[in-house]
Amino acid sequence: MVLLSITITAKNEAPVIDKVLNNLVEQLNDLNYEMILIDNWSTDNTFQLLKKYENEYIKVFRYKGSKGSARNFALKNADGKYVMALDADQIYLNLDKFLKDYFSTYSSYAVKIGRSSFPIISPKELLMNVGGWRDLQFGEDWDLWFRLAEACKYVYLADYDWVFGEHIRDHKNNYSSIISRIRKYMIKYRDLYIVGLPVYSQNIYDKFFYRLGRVLSFFNSEKKIVYNCTKYLEMPIDKMGSEIDWDLQFHYNLIKYQLLTCKNKTIFLEILSKIDNYLKRNYGIM
């Protein structure tokens, strides 16, 4: 049986995909793994570049749909006991060290790490049991994390920045038209409303698109689900000497929610203690 399925969905990533995949292959030679590579209907030659890597252990598919549904397609085609979903524009470092930590300590949980682009690693069965990713283009990761937290199976590890190298994004949106940008904002705020992720921006345009997104959600096949854990996201973190960004605050409170509501509290006490130490080093807890 395959131990780990690495899934990557890529759309118009031709300028960077070789660098990303070669970096992964070089790090994982000694691991029992497979890769599931999904070209999400690119308009450049991403699919042709992915096909170069296809072999017994690397499967390449073409799929047309939202980012969330493409990730779910990859999940259903994965044969590994565990699934690690990664992004197609991120260089990852020290994955062997991280995977050793995961398999030795957190292997029954779904884990998100660091302050950068790392969607999740989880037992495949757990992801399937909570329904995988929903058919959303934006916020599909948060939507999954909320359902995992409701199932008492979500872990966030803050102090793993050493896993992240270069996040390569210069090739994106260079030639996008005003119409395509407006459409992107409409879809983004529609999906954020469906997920129930609070939006803090005071920008008049963001407020307008969020209201518009709420209206558009009524015409979308994926409907808003009110997760219990989202009520905890904006709770202030005690003893903070300085403000932290919303992303870290939300993750902290997802762990706190599980501590308050789940039967097995030990793991969440340990995780909160580790995040508190991270906050103390980086933000100054009073």
Coordinates of C-alpha atoms in Angstrom, one line a residue:
M1 CA 0.0 0.0 0.0
V2 CA 1.1 3.5 -0.8
L3 CA 1.9 5.4 2.4
L4 CA 1.6 9.0 1.2
S5 CA -0.3 10.6 -1.8
I6 CA 1.0 14.1 -2.6
T7 CA -1.7 15.9 -4.5
I8 CA -1.2 19.1 -6.4
T9 CA -3.7 21.1 -8.5
A10 CA -2.2 23.5 -11.0
K11 CA -3.7 26.1 -13.3
N12 CA -1.4 28.2 -15.6
E13 CA 1.7 27.4 -13.6
A14 CA 3.9 26.6 -16.6
P15 CA 6.7 29.2 -15.6
V16 CA 7.2 27.5 -12.2
I17 CA 5.9 23.9 -12.2
D18 CA 9.2 22.2 -13.2
K19 CA 11.0 24.0 -10.3
V20 CA 8.2 23.0 -7.8
L21 CA 8.0 19.3 -8.9
N22 CA 11.8 18.8 -9.1
N23 CA 12.2 20.2 -5.7
L24 CA 9.7 17.7 -4.3
V25 CA 11.1 14.7 -6.1
E26 CA 14.6 15.4 -4.8
Q27 CA 13.4 15.5 -1.2
L28 CA 11.2 12.4 -1.2
N29 CA 13.3 9.7 -2.8
D30 CA 13.3 7.4 0.2
L31 CA 9.6 7.6 0.9
N32 CA 6.8 5.3 -0.2
Y33 CA 4.7 7.9 -2.1
E34 CA 2.8 8.7 -5.2
M35 CA 1.9 12.1 -6.8
I36 CA -1.5 13.0 -8.1
L37 CA -1.1 16.0 -10.4
I38 CA -4.2 17.8 -11.6
D39 CA -4.1 20.3 -14.4
N40 CA -7.2 22.5 -13.8
W41 CA -7.8 23.3 -17.4
S42 CA -4.9 25.6 -17.9
T43 CA -4.7 27.9 -20.9
D44 CA -0.9 27.6 -21.1
N45 CA 1.2 24.5 -21.5
T46 CA 1.0 23.4 -17.8
F47 CA -0.7 20.1 -18.7
Q48 CA 2.0 19.2 -21.3
L49 CA 4.7 19.9 -18.7
L50 CA 3.0 17.7 -16.1
K51 CA 2.7 14.8 -18.5
K52 CA 6.5 14.7 -18.7
Y53 CA 6.6 13.5 -15.1
E54 CA 4.0 10.7 -15.6
N55 CA 5.1 7.3 -14.6
E56 CA 4.1 4.3 -12.4
Y57 CA 4.2 6.6 -9.3
I58 CA 3.1 9.9 -10.7
K59 CA -0.5 10.2 -12.1
V60 CA -1.5 13.1 -14.2
F61 CA -5.1 14.2 -14.9
R62 CA -6.9 17.0 -16.5
Y63 CA -9.9 18.4 -14.7
K64 CA -12.2 21.4 -15.2
G65 CA -13.8 22.8 -12.1
S66 CA -13.2 25.0 -9.0
K67 CA -10.1 24.7 -6.9
G68 CA -12.0 22.8 -4.2
S69 CA -13.5 20.3 -6.6
A70 CA -10.2 19.8 -8.3
R71 CA -8.6 19.0 -4.9
N72 CA -11.5 16.6 -4.2
F73 CA -10.9 14.9 -7.6
A74 CA -7.3 14.4 -6.6
L75 CA -8.3 13.0 -3.2
K76 CA -10.6 10.4 -4.8
N77 CA -7.9 9.3 -7.1
A78 CA -5.3 9.0 -4.4
D79 CA -4.3 5.5 -3.2
G80 CA -2.2 6.5 -0.2
K81 CA -3.1 5.9 3.5
Y82 CA -2.3 9.6 4.0
V83 CA -2.8 12.6 1.7
M84 CA -0.7 15.7 1.6
A85 CA -2.2 18.5 -0.5
L86 CA 0.3 21.1 -1.6
D87 CA 0.2 24.2 -3.8
A88 CA 1.7 24.4 -7.3
D89 CA 3.6 27.7 -6.8
Q90 CA 5.3 27.0 -3.4
I91 CA 8.9 25.7 -2.9
Y92 CA 8.8 23.4 0.2
L93 CA 11.9 22.6 2.3
N94 CA 12.8 20.0 4.9
L95 CA 9.7 17.9 4.1
D96 CA 11.4 14.7 5.4
K97 CA 11.9 16.4 8.8
F98 CA 8.3 17.6 8.9
L99 CA 6.9 14.2 7.8
K100 CA 8.9 12.5 10.6
D101 CA 7.2 14.8 13.1
Y102 CA 3.8 14.2 11.6
F103 CA 3.9 10.4 11.5
S104 CA 5.4 10.1 15.0
T105 CA 3.0 12.5 16.8
Y106 CA 0.0 13.7 14.8
S107 CA -0.8 10.9 12.3
S108 CA -4.4 10.5 13.4
Y109 CA -5.2 14.2 12.8
A110 CA -5.4 16.6 9.9
V111 CA -2.6 19.1 10.2
K112 CA -2.0 22.6 8.8
I113 CA 1.4 24.1 9.4
G114 CA 3.1 27.5 9.3
R115 CA 2.2 30.9 8.0
S116 CA 2.3 30.2 4.3
S117 CA 1.0 27.9 1.6
F118 CA 0.4 24.4 3.0
P119 CA -3.2 23.2 2.6
I120 CA -3.1 20.0 4.8
I121 CA -1.8 16.6 5.5
S122 CA -4.3 14.0 6.8
P123 CA -5.3 10.4 6.8
K124 CA -7.2 9.9 3.6
E125 CA -10.1 8.2 5.5
L126 CA -10.5 11.2 7.7
L127 CA -10.8 13.6 4.7
M128 CA -13.3 11.3 3.0
N129 CA -15.3 11.0 6.2
V130 CA -15.8 14.8 6.5
G131 CA -16.6 15.1 2.8
G132 CA -13.3 16.5 1.5
W133 CA -13.2 19.9 -0.2
R134 CA -16.4 21.5 -1.3
D135 CA -16.9 23.0 -4.8
L136 CA -15.5 26.4 -4.0
Q137 CA -12.8 28.5 -5.7
F138 CA -11.9 30.5 -2.6
G139 CA -12.0 29.7 1.1
E140 CA -12.2 26.0 0.3
D141 CA -9.3 25.3 2.7
W142 CA -11.0 27.1 5.6
D143 CA -14.3 25.3 4.9
L144 CA -12.5 22.0 5.2
W145 CA -10.6 23.1 8.4
F146 CA -13.9 24.1 10.0
R147 CA -15.4 20.7 9.3
L148 CA -12.3 18.9 10.7
A149 CA -12.5 21.1 13.8
E150 CA -16.1 20.2 14.3
A151 CA -15.0 16.5 14.1
C152 CA -12.2 17.2 16.7
K153 CA -9.5 16.3 14.2
Y154 CA -7.9 19.6 13.2
V155 CA -4.4 20.6 14.3
Y156 CA -2.5 23.8 13.5
L157 CA 1.2 24.0 14.1
A158 CA 2.5 27.6 14.0
D159 CA 6.2 27.2 14.3
Y160 CA 7.0 25.4 11.1
D161 CA 8.2 28.3 8.9
W162 CA 11.3 26.3 8.1
V163 CA 9.2 24.2 5.7
F164 CA 8.6 27.1 3.4
G165 CA 10.9 28.4 0.7
E166 CA 10.0 30.7 -2.1
H167 CA 6.4 31.4 -2.9
I168 CA 6.5 32.1 -6.6
R169 CA 3.7 34.3 -7.7
D170 CA 5.2 36.9 -10.1
H171 CA 3.6 35.1 -13.1
K172 CA 0.1 35.5 -11.9
N173 CA -2.4 38.2 -12.9
N174 CA 0.1 40.0 -15.0
Y175 CA -2.3 40.3 -17.9
S176 CA -5.7 40.0 -16.3
S177 CA -8.3 42.4 -17.6
I178 CA -10.5 44.6 -15.5
I179 CA -13.5 42.4 -16.3
S180 CA -11.7 39.2 -15.1
R181 CA -10.6 41.0 -11.9
I182 CA -14.1 42.0 -11.1
R183 CA -15.4 38.5 -11.8
K184 CA -12.6 37.1 -9.5
Y185 CA -13.7 39.5 -6.7
M186 CA -17.4 38.4 -7.2
I187 CA -16.5 34.7 -6.9
K188 CA -14.1 35.3 -4.0
Y189 CA -16.6 37.1 -1.8
R190 CA -19.4 34.8 -2.8
D191 CA -17.3 31.9 -1.5
L192 CA -16.1 33.6 1.6
Y193 CA -19.8 34.3 2.5
I194 CA -20.7 30.6 1.9
V195 CA -17.8 29.5 4.1
G196 CA -18.7 31.9 6.8
L197 CA -15.2 33.4 7.0
P198 CA -15.3 36.9 8.6
V199 CA -14.1 39.8 6.4
Y200 CA -12.4 42.7 8.1
S201 CA -11.6 45.0 5.3
Q202 CA -12.8 48.6 5.6
N203 CA -12.3 49.2 1.9
I204 CA -15.5 50.4 0.3
Y205 CA -15.0 48.1 -2.7
D206 CA -14.4 45.0 -0.5
K207 CA -17.6 45.8 1.4
F208 CA -19.5 46.2 -1.8
F209 CA -18.3 42.9 -3.2
Y210 CA -19.0 41.1 0.1
R211 CA -22.6 42.3 -0.1
L212 CA -22.7 41.2 -3.8
G213 CA -21.2 37.9 -2.9
R214 CA -24.0 37.3 -0.4
V215 CA -26.6 37.8 -3.1
L216 CA -24.7 35.6 -5.5
S217 CA -24.5 32.8 -3.0
F218 CA -28.3 32.2 -3.4
F219 CA -27.6 31.1 -7.0
N220 CA -24.7 28.8 -6.2
S221 CA -25.0 25.0 -5.9
E222 CA -22.9 25.1 -2.7
K223 CA -25.0 26.7 0.1
K224 CA -23.8 28.4 3.3
I225 CA -23.2 26.1 6.2
V226 CA -23.2 27.7 9.7
Y227 CA -20.4 25.9 11.5
N228 CA -20.3 26.2 15.3
C229 CA -16.6 26.8 15.4
T230 CA -16.9 30.1 13.4
K231 CA -18.5 31.7 16.4
Y232 CA -15.2 31.5 18.2
L233 CA -12.9 32.8 15.4
E234 CA -12.9 36.5 16.5
M235 CA -12.4 35.8 20.2
P236 CA -9.5 38.0 21.5
I237 CA -6.4 36.1 22.6
D238 CA -5.6 36.8 26.3
K239 CA -2.4 38.5 27.4
M240 CA -1.4 39.6 23.9
G241 CA 1.1 42.5 24.0
S242 CA 0.6 43.3 20.4
E243 CA -1.9 42.6 17.7
I244 CA -1.6 39.5 15.5
D245 CA -3.1 39.1 12.1
W246 CA -6.5 37.5 11.6
D247 CA -5.1 34.3 10.1
L248 CA -3.2 33.3 13.2
Q249 CA -5.9 34.5 15.5
F250 CA -8.5 32.3 13.7
H251 CA -6.2 29.2 13.8
Y252 CA -5.6 29.8 17.5
N253 CA -9.3 29.9 18.2
L254 CA -10.0 26.8 16.2
I255 CA -7.7 24.9 18.5
K256 CA -9.3 26.6 21.5
Y257 CA -12.8 25.6 20.2
Q258 CA -11.7 22.0 20.1
L259 CA -10.3 22.2 23.6
L260 CA -13.6 23.5 24.9
T261 CA -15.9 21.0 23.0
C262 CA -14.0 17.8 22.3
K263 CA -13.5 14.8 24.7
N264 CA -9.8 14.3 24.0
K265 CA -8.4 17.6 25.4
T266 CA -4.8 16.6 25.9
I267 CA -3.6 17.1 22.3
F268 CA -5.3 20.5 22.1
L269 CA -3.8 21.6 25.4
E270 CA -0.4 20.7 24.0
I271 CA -1.0 22.5 20.7
L272 CA -2.2 25.7 22.5
S273 CA 0.9 25.6 24.6
K274 CA 3.1 25.4 21.5
I275 CA 1.3 28.3 19.8
D276 CA 1.5 30.3 23.0
N277 CA 5.3 29.9 23.0
Y278 CA 5.4 30.9 19.3
L279 CA 3.3 34.0 20.1
K280 CA 5.6 34.9 23.0
R281 CA 8.7 34.7 20.8
N282 CA 7.2 36.6 17.9
Y283 CA 4.6 38.9 19.3
G284 CA 5.3 39.4 23.0
I285 CA 2.7 38.0 25.3
M286 CA 2.4 40.2 28.3

